[in-house]
Structure formats: C-alpha cells, structure tokens
Amino acid sequence: MRGMTSAMTIGERVAWYRRRRGLSQEVLAGLVGRTVDWLSKVENNRIELDRLSVIKAMADALDIALGDLLAEPSLLEWTSETGHRTVSALRDALLDYRQITMFGRSVGAVEPPTIDQLTRQVCELWDAYQASRFGYVTARLPELLTQAQAAVEVGPSTMEPHRLLGLTYQLAATQLTKIGEADLAWIAAERGLATARQTEDIAVIGSLTRSVVHALQSAGKYREAVRLTEDAAGMFASSLRTADGEILSIYGTLLLAGSMAAARADDRTATRSFIAEAYSAGRRLGRDGNHLWTAFGPTNVAVHRVATAAELGDIQFAVGLGPRIDTSAMPMERRVRHALEVARAYSRWNRNEEAQATLLDAEQMAPEQVRYHFLGRQLVTGWLRRGRAKPTPTLLALAKRMNMLQ
C-alpha cells in the first residue's frame, strides 16, 4: 500500500485510506475528535498535517500503521557504496534464526575478527552514520553483525565482544529508524539491549535503552517511550553524582529521546521535565561532546528545544530559536536533522522561500538524509501540491533529485 501512496501528501493519504475503509468524513472526524471542516481541509491540502501526535491519532482511527500515513519505509537507492543489497540483506541478517536459537553456527564457520579489528569496524560505521552515509551503513551492517556475533561466540571470555555486538545492534536500530523500517528497528533494539545487559555496563545498557525508546517512537508508541525513559532514567540515579562525560552524555541523550516522545504524545509537562534535566546534564558536561556517538551537549539540548516545540505546535518559538542555533560543530546527521526542523517551522509560518532555502542547504550537506526523512519528502510534496503558482525550476529540480516526480 505504501508504494501506491508515496507521491501523495499525508492529507491525501488520509483521504485514500478513509475511502478504503468506507468511512465518511463525518465518521472519521468524530473518531479523532475534530470537525468535518478541519478534516476536509486536511484532505484537500489546505491544512498541513505534520504533527506526529495528530498523524498517529489519525492512523489509529484508520487502523493502519503510522508508517502508512508517512509513506515509510523509503527505498534506499543503489550506489557504488551500497551495491544491490541494502535493507533486504540487513533484514535477512536480523531474521537469521541461528542468532536466537540453540542451533547456532558451527564454530569456525565465520572467522572471528580480533577485538581491535571489530572495534575499528564498529567505530568506522558509526562515524559513517553520523556523516549521513545511510546507504553505505545499511549495506555494511549485515557483515558487521555476522562478524560481531562470531566474536561473541568464539572470542575472549570478556564482556568486550558483547559490548561491541550491542553497539552494532544499536547502530542497526538507529539506521533502520532513520529509513522508516520500524519493525526491523524494534528487533535490532530489543536484541541489542538483551546483549548489552550481559555486559553490566551502565553506559552501554543506557545507550541501547535509548535505541528502544527511538524504536518505540518509530512505531508510534509514544506514551510507552515516555514511560521507558522515566524508568531508565532512574537506573542512573546512583551514578550521577560522580558521573563522567560518557555517563552524562548517555543520560542526557536518553532524556532528549524521551522529550521527543513526550512531545509526540502531546505531554507538555513531561517534555519540559526531560528537557530541563537534559539541560542540567549538558551544563555539567560543560561543552558539546560525542561520547559513544551521542553528539550530546548544550547545543543538542537547544536543537531538541526546537524539535519538541515544533512537535507541540509552538511554531513561533521554533522559528525564533531554530535559525539562531549554531550547529556547525555537530556531526552532519544532527546538523541536517535540525535543518529539517527549521525548514518545517519556516513552512508552517508561511515563509516558504526561507524554508526551501534551508532544505536546499541541507540537501547540499546530506542528500541521502533529506531524501529519506519524512519531513523532507512531505515538505517538498506539500510545496508542489499547495503552491498557488507554478512550481519554480529550483523546486522541480529538487523534487526530481528526490525521485518525487511521476
């Protein structure tokens, strides 16, 4: 179904699925507690539907997945870096029964890397992810999972192989979330957390817990993600007094993930609480860092203030703060994710020229990330469909590069 609606706006998808369900506008509007006039404007692109809390409520009323209205997952393009096996190969690796049953691979079937070799491979792929090389990371993850699993099975009797396998699963969950593969992200996050628990390393356990929070959000389970954040934050209570930079960063990014979940659940109180606590952790850290690829620090807290404001519909705040945040020292993935939020805020404020300029700048920095994120696709689709004048050559060229023209 998703492929059939990929060229539509979210409002048009609502209308498409409503008709498939045989529902009238009156019935669907009643199910989501809105007026018929509001729903009609949504379906006819006169109201922009981009708050995930509202989109999730609409998906629930239509008895479909959140990804159906977001038109996820995205098709990863084949490049010289990816070859012709991307998500399908990663799916095969995660669904390999030998990883979760007693019928494992025979010892020696895969030559295990040394710990130093595996560490370099894990670091290299995490760095590539933060550089927004999403296709490359997806294509290389299946082999890395195989190598990390082999290291656990026949490696040294220490916790380091388990730690590295856990971080590999976390990267798989993180990458899959970015490209809209919510179900696979959940499998990777769950398996990674189970592996991390064997290490008894609070930093790795906290880091994998954050991935579960993200996976829950990707599936539209916002309130569950909030509860998990609250429970997991308590795990750090005994270690925060003497926490080093790594623990503070893991704790802070967990809270930031929770703040997004709370905003998407329309819970302003929890959003403010998580942001405030993350801000305190950032102040203690004293600077922007990247412990365990968290990109945590005062700047990331500010970025999340903008993102949560946009999710809550506080567009004036997002427009006022977003463009003033200097993200130039952050990893590319974070810089571009923030640019998408700024473009969304500009667009909602009817400042389309600035919105398009922001998105074009982001595309120059990381074309894959803009192409695969639902905000990038929906912004371009909306400008094409809602514009009163003929689309500019610049906008048409952008849409063509994003493979959004029929």
XYZ file of C-alpha atoms in Angstrom:
406
model
C 0.000 0.000 0.000
C 2.755 2.458 0.927
C 4.317 2.441 -2.519
C 0.960 3.321 -4.074
C 0.647 6.472 -1.954
C 4.276 7.667 -1.924
C 3.560 10.659 -4.189
C 0.687 11.900 -2.001
C 0.667 14.370 0.860
C -0.272 12.997 4.269
C -3.706 14.604 3.918
C -4.243 12.857 0.612
C -3.234 9.558 2.180
C -5.787 10.123 4.940
C -8.467 10.523 2.272
C -7.196 7.450 0.386
C -7.261 5.187 3.445
C -10.580 6.666 4.644
C -12.209 5.712 1.378
C -10.574 2.273 1.537
C -12.201 1.841 4.971
C -15.548 3.000 3.653
C -15.716 5.824 6.200
C -17.389 9.164 5.652
C -15.642 12.373 6.645
C -18.212 12.786 9.422
C -17.344 9.410 10.943
C -13.557 9.816 10.747
C -13.696 13.377 12.082
C -15.718 12.114 15.024
C -13.235 9.318 15.734
C -10.365 11.801 16.074
C -12.383 14.494 17.847
C -12.196 17.025 15.004
C -14.706 18.825 12.825
C -15.663 17.777 9.316
C -14.436 21.146 8.066
C -11.000 20.511 9.577
C -10.766 17.031 8.045
C -11.876 18.326 4.659
C -9.136 20.958 4.734
C -6.560 18.318 5.714
C -7.568 16.028 2.860
C -7.532 18.910 0.368
C -4.109 20.198 1.491
C -5.424 23.429 2.982
C -4.192 22.391 6.432
C -0.710 20.924 6.730
C -0.685 17.734 8.792
C 2.834 17.355 10.171
C 2.495 16.895 13.943
C 3.152 13.247 14.677
C 0.725 13.183 17.598
C -2.124 14.122 15.241
C -0.906 11.814 12.460
C -0.723 8.908 14.937
C -4.280 9.584 16.148
C -5.437 9.532 12.531
C -3.571 6.264 11.854
C -5.159 4.663 14.927
C -8.629 5.722 13.808
C -7.989 4.224 10.366
C -6.495 1.046 11.912
C -3.239 1.380 9.980
C 0.404 1.788 10.958
C 1.916 5.224 11.470
C 4.299 4.461 8.612
C 1.357 4.032 6.247
C 0.482 7.723 6.594
C 4.143 8.759 6.490
C 4.701 6.595 3.373
C 7.572 4.786 5.021
C 9.827 2.937 4.532
C 11.829 4.729 1.885
C 13.518 2.907 -0.962
C 17.269 3.032 -0.461
C 18.916 3.825 -3.753
C 21.641 1.644 -5.201
C 25.007 3.387 -5.407
C 28.624 2.401 -5.792
C 28.802 2.337 -1.980
C 25.747 0.129 -1.423
C 25.696 -2.403 -4.222
C 22.338 -4.042 -4.969
C 21.587 -5.417 -1.498
C 20.606 -2.938 1.198
C 17.623 -3.264 3.537
C 16.806 -6.775 2.337
C 20.277 -8.008 3.335
C 20.004 -6.369 6.746
C 16.544 -7.908 7.196
C 17.998 -11.350 6.411
C 20.751 -10.831 8.977
C 18.311 -9.811 11.710
C 15.917 -12.668 10.920
C 18.669 -15.308 10.929
C 17.261 -17.955 13.282
C 20.772 -19.070 14.248
C 21.220 -15.875 16.296
C 18.300 -16.616 18.628
C 18.084 -20.423 18.839
C 20.283 -23.180 20.164
C 21.065 -24.188 16.594
C 23.862 -21.694 16.114
C 26.616 -21.629 13.555
C 29.286 -24.244 13.938
C 32.467 -22.915 15.468
C 34.789 -21.810 12.696
C 32.036 -21.196 10.151
C 32.889 -17.491 10.310
C 36.408 -16.327 11.018
C 36.020 -14.001 14.022
C 37.851 -10.680 13.943
C 40.161 -9.648 16.728
C 38.746 -7.226 19.258
C 40.884 -4.445 17.794
C 39.612 -5.209 14.283
C 35.995 -5.326 15.412
C 36.385 -2.090 17.365
C 37.709 -0.333 14.254
C 34.832 -1.658 12.142
C 32.182 -0.568 14.656
C 33.739 2.890 15.002
C 34.035 3.287 11.230
C 30.363 2.536 10.621
C 29.153 4.728 13.473
C 31.244 7.573 12.076
C 29.726 6.946 8.628
C 26.237 7.106 10.142
C 26.990 10.446 11.756
C 28.253 11.615 8.350
C 24.770 10.747 6.976
C 26.043 7.976 4.689
C 22.874 5.969 5.257
C 23.084 3.690 2.213
C 26.684 2.772 2.957
C 25.913 1.969 6.599
C 22.868 -0.144 5.739
C 24.820 -2.150 3.172
C 27.762 -2.825 5.525
C 25.770 -3.695 8.643
C 24.896 -7.325 7.738
C 28.556 -8.316 7.529
C 29.400 -6.393 10.708
C 26.602 -8.185 12.590
C 27.979 -11.533 11.408
C 31.499 -10.576 12.473
C 30.382 -9.276 15.880
C 28.282 -12.400 16.522
C 31.274 -14.599 15.673
C 33.433 -12.618 18.083
C 30.937 -13.278 20.883
C 30.708 -16.997 20.099
C 34.412 -17.778 19.965
C 36.101 -14.625 21.218
C 37.833 -13.962 24.552
C 35.922 -14.615 27.767
C 35.448 -10.910 28.445
C 32.495 -8.601 28.065
C 34.088 -6.570 25.259
C 32.695 -8.722 22.401
C 29.207 -8.397 23.896
C 29.678 -4.642 24.211
C 30.671 -4.342 20.559
C 27.818 -6.597 19.410
C 25.407 -4.462 21.432
C 26.701 -1.284 19.796
C 26.361 -2.920 16.372
C 22.733 -3.788 17.058
C 22.225 -0.222 18.277
C 23.601 1.151 15.017
C 21.277 -1.169 13.084
C 18.292 0.045 15.115
C 19.309 3.677 14.705
C 19.810 3.366 10.948
C 16.598 1.428 10.407
C 14.644 4.048 12.326
C 16.039 6.723 10.012
C 14.761 4.982 6.900
C 11.344 4.113 8.308
C 11.795 0.384 8.972
C 10.081 0.447 12.378
C 9.577 -3.309 12.798
C 13.165 -4.174 11.950
C 14.398 -1.347 14.192
C 12.480 -2.861 17.077
C 14.069 -6.288 16.510
C 17.565 -4.766 16.422
C 16.976 -2.591 19.501
C 15.486 -5.444 21.533
C 18.291 -7.826 20.601
C 20.902 -5.186 21.298
C 19.505 -4.416 24.749
C 19.494 -8.126 25.624
C 23.152 -8.295 24.596
C 24.042 -5.099 26.470
C 22.559 -6.409 29.720
C 25.146 -9.176 29.720
C 27.903 -6.575 29.960
C 26.540 -4.940 33.147
C 27.952 -1.719 31.667
C 25.515 1.077 32.513
C 26.717 3.239 29.609
C 26.069 0.533 27.018
C 22.789 -0.518 28.649
C 21.647 3.116 28.737
C 22.690 3.637 25.142
C 20.732 0.586 23.961
C 17.735 1.620 26.066
C 17.705 4.899 24.156
C 17.514 2.880 20.945
C 14.462 1.067 22.291
C 12.914 4.485 23.029
C 13.568 5.520 19.426
C 12.205 2.221 18.106
C 9.018 2.687 20.122
C 8.636 6.160 18.656
C 9.207 4.874 15.141
C 6.262 2.525 15.730
C 4.123 5.361 17.116
C 4.297 4.063 20.718
C 4.908 7.493 22.222
C 3.473 7.023 25.713
C 5.313 3.721 26.079
C 8.531 5.511 25.090
C 7.895 8.158 27.747
C 7.393 5.520 30.431
C 10.549 3.686 29.391
C 12.530 6.937 29.565
C 11.243 7.613 33.070
C 12.099 4.083 34.209
C 15.521 4.067 32.560
C 16.464 7.483 33.948
C 16.129 6.029 37.441
C 18.817 3.490 36.559
C 21.355 6.337 36.515
C 20.404 7.783 39.914
C 23.184 6.123 41.896
C 25.912 7.010 39.397
C 25.044 10.607 38.502
C 26.836 12.204 41.458
C 30.226 11.011 40.207
C 29.283 10.584 36.535
C 31.955 11.082 33.894
C 31.383 12.569 30.451
C 30.269 9.277 28.931
C 27.594 8.605 31.559
C 26.353 12.203 31.444
C 26.117 12.016 27.660
C 24.216 8.714 27.647
C 21.876 10.001 30.353
C 21.352 13.295 28.555
C 20.576 11.756 25.168
C 18.167 9.305 26.790
C 16.280 12.280 28.216
C 16.313 14.056 24.858
C 14.840 10.973 23.192
C 12.188 10.965 25.903
C 11.444 14.628 25.311
C 10.614 13.913 21.676
C 8.382 11.013 22.688
C 6.608 13.221 25.225
C 6.076 15.979 22.671
C 4.642 13.481 20.204
C 2.359 12.222 22.968
C 1.257 15.857 23.476
C 2.575 15.757 27.049
C 3.974 19.220 27.691
C 4.796 18.556 31.335
C 6.973 15.531 30.597
C 8.576 17.335 27.650
C 9.630 20.261 29.837
C 10.848 17.934 32.586
C 13.033 15.859 30.261
C 14.470 18.939 28.542
C 15.233 20.618 31.868
C 17.047 17.558 33.203
C 18.968 17.149 29.943
C 19.938 20.830 30.145
C 21.352 20.235 33.632
C 23.353 17.266 32.360
C 24.631 19.397 29.469
C 25.722 22.152 31.847
C 27.598 19.625 33.955
C 29.301 18.296 30.852
C 30.211 21.882 30.035
C 30.680 21.518 26.303
C 29.476 19.645 23.252
C 30.859 16.123 23.056
C 30.344 12.893 21.189
C 30.787 10.136 23.767
C 29.563 6.836 22.297
C 28.321 8.807 19.268
C 25.737 10.737 21.308
C 26.590 14.226 19.985
C 25.422 15.376 23.412
C 25.969 18.782 24.909
C 24.294 22.188 25.266
C 23.806 22.536 21.508
C 21.951 19.236 21.180
C 19.679 20.278 24.049
C 18.885 23.510 22.187
C 18.230 21.537 18.992
C 15.710 19.410 20.875
C 14.017 22.501 22.290
C 13.246 23.467 18.702
C 12.192 19.965 17.638
C 9.877 19.450 20.611
C 8.366 22.910 20.125
C 7.586 22.035 16.508
C 6.016 18.731 17.554
C 3.848 20.565 20.084
C 2.775 23.136 17.515
C 4.724 26.032 19.076
C 5.890 27.208 15.681
C 6.667 30.799 16.656
C 9.150 29.541 19.260
C 10.718 27.139 16.743
C 11.052 29.873 14.113
C 12.516 32.256 16.659
C 15.134 29.931 18.129
C 15.891 27.403 15.391
C 17.815 29.556 12.886
C 19.929 31.089 15.670
C 21.446 27.790 16.839
C 24.969 27.221 15.544
C 25.224 23.517 14.719
C 28.394 23.764 12.638
C 30.475 21.761 15.149
C 27.953 18.928 15.402
C 28.028 15.696 13.356
C 26.387 16.025 9.953
C 23.408 13.861 10.875
C 22.499 16.216 13.733
C 23.075 19.345 11.645
C 20.773 18.182 8.873
C 18.117 16.869 11.245
C 17.965 20.332 12.816
C 17.802 21.961 9.392
C 14.746 19.845 8.582
C 13.041 21.159 11.719
C 13.894 24.742 10.827
C 12.550 24.218 7.298
C 9.356 22.767 8.736
C 8.933 25.728 11.099
C 9.506 28.241 8.286
C 6.998 26.415 6.100
C 4.362 26.358 8.819
C 4.940 30.105 9.306
C 4.332 30.655 5.571
C 7.929 31.692 4.965
C 8.343 29.272 2.092
C 11.332 30.927 0.439
C 13.353 30.589 3.645
C 12.019 27.070 4.162
C 13.095 25.985 0.698
C 16.478 27.651 1.020
C 17.047 25.833 4.326
C 16.083 22.495 2.803
C 18.310 23.071 -0.231
C 21.252 23.857 2.048
C 20.543 20.664 3.988
C 20.398 18.663 0.771
C 23.795 20.017 -0.232
C 25.216 18.744 3.056
C 23.494 15.333 3.178
C 21.285 14.453 0.198
C 20.519 10.945 1.480
C 19.216 12.166 4.812
C 16.937 14.778 3.257
C 15.668 12.253 0.720
C 14.819 9.559 3.263
C 13.351 11.596 6.115
C 9.588 12.001 6.041
C 9.877 15.723 6.792
C 11.974 16.340 3.684
C 9.615 14.371 1.470
C 6.471 15.901 2.932
C 7.774 19.448 2.692
C 8.558 19.055 -0.990
C 5.279 17.258 -1.714
C 3.349 19.974 0.086
C 5.056 22.788 -1.794
C 4.341 21.073 -5.093
C 0.669 20.415 -4.281
C -0.308 23.505 -2.315
C 1.516 26.173 -4.242
C -0.808 28.613 -6.000
C 1.740 29.394 -8.684
C 3.583 27.013 -10.954
C 6.496 25.336 -9.083
C 9.812 27.061 -9.637
C 12.531 25.300 -11.636
C 14.546 25.052 -8.404
C 11.732 23.240 -6.596
C 11.088 20.946 -9.552
C 14.783 20.095 -9.727
C 14.809 19.289 -6.007
C 11.752 17.061 -6.393
C 13.390 15.274 -9.299
C 16.572 14.642 -7.310
C 14.406 13.189 -4.537
C 12.630 10.936 -7.072
C 9.271 12.516 -6.244
C 8.070 13.337 -9.752
C 5.949 10.776 -11.563
